[in-house]
Short mmCIF file of C-alpha atoms in Angstrom, two decimals:
data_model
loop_
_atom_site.label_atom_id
_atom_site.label_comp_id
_atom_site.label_asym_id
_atom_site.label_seq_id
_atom_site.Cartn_x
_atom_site.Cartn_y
_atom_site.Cartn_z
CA UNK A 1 60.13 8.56 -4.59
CA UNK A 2 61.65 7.56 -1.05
CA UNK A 3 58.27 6.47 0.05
CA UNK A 4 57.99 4.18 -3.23
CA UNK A 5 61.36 2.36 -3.45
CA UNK A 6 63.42 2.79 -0.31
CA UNK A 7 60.62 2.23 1.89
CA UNK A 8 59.41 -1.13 0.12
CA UNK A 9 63.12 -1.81 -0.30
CA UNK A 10 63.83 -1.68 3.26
CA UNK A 11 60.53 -3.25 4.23
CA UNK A 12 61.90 -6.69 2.54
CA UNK A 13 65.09 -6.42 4.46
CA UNK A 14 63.49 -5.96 7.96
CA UNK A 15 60.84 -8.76 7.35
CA UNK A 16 62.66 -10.97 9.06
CA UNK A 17 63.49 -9.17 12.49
CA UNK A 18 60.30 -7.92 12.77
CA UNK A 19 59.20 -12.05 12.68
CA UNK A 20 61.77 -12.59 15.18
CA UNK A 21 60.61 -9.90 17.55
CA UNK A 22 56.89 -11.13 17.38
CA UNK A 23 57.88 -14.74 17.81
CA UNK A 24 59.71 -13.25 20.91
CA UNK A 25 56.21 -11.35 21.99
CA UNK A 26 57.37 -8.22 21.47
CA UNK A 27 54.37 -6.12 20.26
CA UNK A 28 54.58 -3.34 17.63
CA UNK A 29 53.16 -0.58 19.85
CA UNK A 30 56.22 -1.38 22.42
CA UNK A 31 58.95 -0.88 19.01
CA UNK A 32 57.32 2.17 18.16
CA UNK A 33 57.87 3.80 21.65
CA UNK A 34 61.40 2.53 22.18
CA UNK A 35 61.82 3.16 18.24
CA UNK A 36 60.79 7.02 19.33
CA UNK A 37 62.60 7.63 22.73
CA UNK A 38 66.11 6.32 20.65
CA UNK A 39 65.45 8.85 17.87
CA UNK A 40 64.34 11.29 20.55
CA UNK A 41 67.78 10.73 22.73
CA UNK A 42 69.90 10.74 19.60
CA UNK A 43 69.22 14.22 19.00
CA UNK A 44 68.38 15.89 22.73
CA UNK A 45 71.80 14.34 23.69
CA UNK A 46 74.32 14.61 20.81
CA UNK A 47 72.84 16.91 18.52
CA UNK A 48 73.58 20.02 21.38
CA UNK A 49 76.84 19.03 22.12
CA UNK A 50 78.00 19.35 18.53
CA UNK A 51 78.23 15.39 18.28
CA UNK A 52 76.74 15.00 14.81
CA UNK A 53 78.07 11.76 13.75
CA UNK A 54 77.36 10.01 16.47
CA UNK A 55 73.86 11.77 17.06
CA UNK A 56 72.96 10.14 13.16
CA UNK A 57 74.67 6.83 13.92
CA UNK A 58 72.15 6.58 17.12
CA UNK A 59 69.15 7.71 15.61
CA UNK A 60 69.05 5.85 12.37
CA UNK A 61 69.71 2.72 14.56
CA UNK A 62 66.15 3.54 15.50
CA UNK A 63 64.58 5.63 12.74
CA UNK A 64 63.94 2.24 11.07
CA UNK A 65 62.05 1.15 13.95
CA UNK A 66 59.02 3.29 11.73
CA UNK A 67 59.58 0.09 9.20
CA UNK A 68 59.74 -2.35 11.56
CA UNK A 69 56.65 -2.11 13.75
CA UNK A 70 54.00 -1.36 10.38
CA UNK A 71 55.78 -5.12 9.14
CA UNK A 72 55.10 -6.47 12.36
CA UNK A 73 51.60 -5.75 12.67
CA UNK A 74 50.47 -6.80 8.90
CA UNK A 75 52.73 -9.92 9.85
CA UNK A 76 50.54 -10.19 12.54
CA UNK A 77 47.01 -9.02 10.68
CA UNK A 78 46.85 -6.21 13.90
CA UNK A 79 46.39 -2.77 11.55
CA UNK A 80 44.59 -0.72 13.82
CA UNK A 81 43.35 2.75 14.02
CA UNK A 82 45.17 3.14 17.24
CA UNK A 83 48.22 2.04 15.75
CA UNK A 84 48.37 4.33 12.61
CA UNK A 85 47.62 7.32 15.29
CA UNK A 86 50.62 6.21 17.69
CA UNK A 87 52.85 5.85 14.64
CA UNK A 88 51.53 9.42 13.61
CA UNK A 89 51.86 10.94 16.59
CA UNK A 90 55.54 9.72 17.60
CA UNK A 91 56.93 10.55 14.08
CA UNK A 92 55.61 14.27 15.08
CA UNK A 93 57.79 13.75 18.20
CA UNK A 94 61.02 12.06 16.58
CA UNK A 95 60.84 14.78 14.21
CA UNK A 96 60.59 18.12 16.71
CA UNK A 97 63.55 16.43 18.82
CA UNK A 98 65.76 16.14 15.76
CA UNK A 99 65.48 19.50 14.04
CA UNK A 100 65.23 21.09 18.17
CA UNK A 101 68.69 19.31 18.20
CA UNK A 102 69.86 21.49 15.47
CA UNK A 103 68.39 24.23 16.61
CA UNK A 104 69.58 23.94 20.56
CA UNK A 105 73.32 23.44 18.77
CA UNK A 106 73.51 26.57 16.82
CA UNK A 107 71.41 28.86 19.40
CA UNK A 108 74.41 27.50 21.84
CA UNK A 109 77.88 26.31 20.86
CA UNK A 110 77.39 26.45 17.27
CA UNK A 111 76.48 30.60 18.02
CA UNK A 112 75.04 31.05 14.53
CA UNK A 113 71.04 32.99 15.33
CA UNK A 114 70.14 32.48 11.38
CA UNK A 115 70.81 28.81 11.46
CA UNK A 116 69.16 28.27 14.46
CA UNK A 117 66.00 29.94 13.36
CA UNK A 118 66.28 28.21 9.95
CA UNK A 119 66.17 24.46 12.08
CA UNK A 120 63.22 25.84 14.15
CA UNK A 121 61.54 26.74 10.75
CA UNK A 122 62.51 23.22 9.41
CA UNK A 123 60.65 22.00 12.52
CA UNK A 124 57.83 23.92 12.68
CA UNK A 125 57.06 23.97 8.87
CA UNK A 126 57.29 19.87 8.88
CA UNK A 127 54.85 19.79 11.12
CA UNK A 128 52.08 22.14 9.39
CA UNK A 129 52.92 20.23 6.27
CA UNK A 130 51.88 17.20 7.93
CA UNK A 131 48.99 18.62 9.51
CA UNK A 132 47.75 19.93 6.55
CA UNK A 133 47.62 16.88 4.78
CA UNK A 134 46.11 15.23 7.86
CA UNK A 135 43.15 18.25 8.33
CA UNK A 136 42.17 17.98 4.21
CA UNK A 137 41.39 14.71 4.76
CA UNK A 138 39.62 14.84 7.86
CA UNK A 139 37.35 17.21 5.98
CA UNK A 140 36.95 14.67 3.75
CA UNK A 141 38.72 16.06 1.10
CA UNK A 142 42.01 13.21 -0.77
CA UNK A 143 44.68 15.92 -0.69
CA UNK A 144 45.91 14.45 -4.12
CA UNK A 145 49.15 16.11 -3.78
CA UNK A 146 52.69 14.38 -2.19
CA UNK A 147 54.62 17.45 -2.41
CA UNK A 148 58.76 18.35 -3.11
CA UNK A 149 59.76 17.44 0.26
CA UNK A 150 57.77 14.72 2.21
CA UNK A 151 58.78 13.41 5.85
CA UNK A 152 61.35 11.04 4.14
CA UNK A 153 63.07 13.64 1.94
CA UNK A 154 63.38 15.59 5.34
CA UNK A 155 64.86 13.09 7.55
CA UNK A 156 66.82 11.74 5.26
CA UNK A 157 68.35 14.89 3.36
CA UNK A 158 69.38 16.28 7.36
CA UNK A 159 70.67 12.87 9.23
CA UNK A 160 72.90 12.47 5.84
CA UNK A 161 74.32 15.86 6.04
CA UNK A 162 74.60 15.62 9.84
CA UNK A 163 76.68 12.43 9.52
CA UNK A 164 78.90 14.20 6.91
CA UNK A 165 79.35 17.21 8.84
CA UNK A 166 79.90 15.13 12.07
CA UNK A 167 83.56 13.70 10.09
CA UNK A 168 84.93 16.93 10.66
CA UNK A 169 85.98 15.82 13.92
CA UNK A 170 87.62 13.29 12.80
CA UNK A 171 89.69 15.65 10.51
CA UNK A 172 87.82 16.13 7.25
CA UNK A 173 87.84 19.87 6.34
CA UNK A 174 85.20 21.74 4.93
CA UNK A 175 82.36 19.14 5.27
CA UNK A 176 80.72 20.86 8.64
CA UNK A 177 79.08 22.82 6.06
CA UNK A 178 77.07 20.63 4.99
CA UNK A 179 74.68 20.52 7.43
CA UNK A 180 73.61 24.37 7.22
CA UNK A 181 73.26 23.71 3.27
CA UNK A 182 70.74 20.94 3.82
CA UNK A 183 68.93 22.66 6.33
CA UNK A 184 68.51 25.74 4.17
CA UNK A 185 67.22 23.08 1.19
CA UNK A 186 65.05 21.43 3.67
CA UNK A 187 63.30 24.99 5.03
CA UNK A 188 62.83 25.37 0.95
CA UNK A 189 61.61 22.41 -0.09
CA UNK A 190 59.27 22.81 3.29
CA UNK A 191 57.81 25.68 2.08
CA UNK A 192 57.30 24.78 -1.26
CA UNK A 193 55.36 21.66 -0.15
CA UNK A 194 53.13 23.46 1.84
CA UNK A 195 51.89 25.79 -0.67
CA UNK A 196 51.50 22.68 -2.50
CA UNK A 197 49.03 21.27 0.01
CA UNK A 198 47.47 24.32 0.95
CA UNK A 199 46.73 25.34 -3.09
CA UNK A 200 45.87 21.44 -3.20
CA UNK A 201 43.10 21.54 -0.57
CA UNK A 202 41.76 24.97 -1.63
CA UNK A 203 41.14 23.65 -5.16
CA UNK A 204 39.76 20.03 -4.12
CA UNK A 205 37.27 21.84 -1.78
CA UNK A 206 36.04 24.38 -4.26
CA UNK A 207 35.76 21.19 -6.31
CA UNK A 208 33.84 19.47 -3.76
CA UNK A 209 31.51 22.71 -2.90
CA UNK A 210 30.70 23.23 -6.60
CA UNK A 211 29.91 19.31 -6.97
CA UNK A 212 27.24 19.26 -3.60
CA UNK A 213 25.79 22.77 -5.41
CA UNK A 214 25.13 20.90 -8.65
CA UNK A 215 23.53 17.97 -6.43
CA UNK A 216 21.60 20.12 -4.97
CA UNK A 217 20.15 21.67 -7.91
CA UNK A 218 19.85 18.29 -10.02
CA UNK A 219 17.90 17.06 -6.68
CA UNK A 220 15.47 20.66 -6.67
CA UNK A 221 15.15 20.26 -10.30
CA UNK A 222 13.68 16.46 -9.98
CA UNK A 223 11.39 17.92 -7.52
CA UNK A 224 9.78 20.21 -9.21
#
C-alpha cells in the first residue's frame, strides 16, 4: 500500500528538486551515496546515544533521497542496471545502520538484552526478506507475493515510533514506549513476510518444475 500511494505521492512532490539538482549536474548515483551516508549517520550517531528524535529528524531528511535519485534518472532517461543495484545495495546499508542503532542503544544505555536482540532480529530478518525476493527471481522464478511488511512498512512503522518516543525528552510521559512496541510489530510482521516469500517461491518453483516436465514429455511424445 505504501509502495502504491505514498511513494507515487511523494514522487510528484520531489519532481521538481530532483530537476533542479540535474540542471545543477548533480548525478543520481552521487544523491544516492550522500542520500545513504545521512541515513547511515542519523542512526550510528543519535540512535546510541538515546537521541531518537533527532536521529528520525536527520534521517528522513535523507531517507527521501531513495525518491529523489529514481526521479532524477527517468527525468534524465539514465535507468541503468548499475543504478537499480547501487540503489539496492545502499538501502541494505541504510537499513542495517538504522535497526544496529536500535540495537547498539538498548545493548548499552537503554540496558534492555530482549530489545536489543529483537532490533538485531528486525535487521537481520529485513534483510533475508529482501534477499529472498531478490534470489526467486534470479532463478527465474516472479515471486508473486509483496508480503505484510515490505521495506516501507519497516522504515516507516520504526522512524515514526522513534520520533514519538524521542518527545519524551522533551517531557511527554509514557511515549518512550513506543518504540519497543513497533519493533516487536516489525520482528512480526518480518517473519510473517518471509514465510510468505519462502512458501511463495517453493510453490512457483514446483510450478515451474512440473511445467518443464510436461514440456518435456509433450516434446518426447512428438518424437515418437
Amino acid at each position: 500500500m505504501l509502495n502504491k500511494y505514498a511513494r507515487a505521492f511523494f514522487t510528484r512532490v520531489l519532481t521538481p528538486f530532483a530537476a533542479f539538482l540535474i540542471r545543477r549536474g548533480v548525478s543520481p548515483d552521487t544523491v544516492t551515496l550522500i542520500g545513504t551516508a545521512g541515513v547511515v549517520a542519523g542512526a550510528l550517531v543519535f540512535y546510541p546515544r538515546g537521541e531518537f528524535f533527532w536521529g528520525t529528524v536527520v534521517i528522513t531528511l535523507f531517507v527521501f533521497s531513495d525518491l529523489v535519485d529514481g526521479n532524477m534518472a527517468r527525468q534524465l532517461g539514465r535507468s541503468s542496471r548499475w543504478g537499480a543495484f547501487l540503489d539496492s545495495t545502499l538501502d541494505r546499508v541504510a537499513d542495517g545502520a538504522i535497526f544496529g542503532g536500535f540495537a547498539l542503544w538498548y545493548a548499552g544505555r537503554g540496558d534492555d538484552n530482549v530489545l536489543c536482540a529483537v532490533s538485531i532480529f528486525c535487521l537481520a530478518s529485513g534483510q533475508v526478506v529482501s534477499y529472498t525476493k531478490a534470489r526467486g527471481e534470479s532463478i527465474g522464478l516472479p515471486v508473486a507475493v509483496n508480503g505484510l511488511v515490505e521495506r516501507a512498512e519497516r522504515l516507516v512503522i520504526s522512524l515514526v515510533a522513534a520520533g514519538f518516543a524521542g518527545l519524551h525528552k522533551f517531557g511527554v510521559p509514557g511515549i518512550q514506549y513506543l518504540l519497543p512496541v513497533a519493533l516487536w510489530i516489525v520482528a512480526a510482521g518480518s517473519l510473517v513476510t518471509l514465510i510468505q516469500r519462502v512458501v511463495t517461491v517453493r510453490r512457483e518453483s514446483e510450478e515451474a518444475e512440473a511445467a518443464a516436465a510436461r514440456q518435456e514429455n509433450q516434446g518426447s511424445g512428438a518424437a515418437t
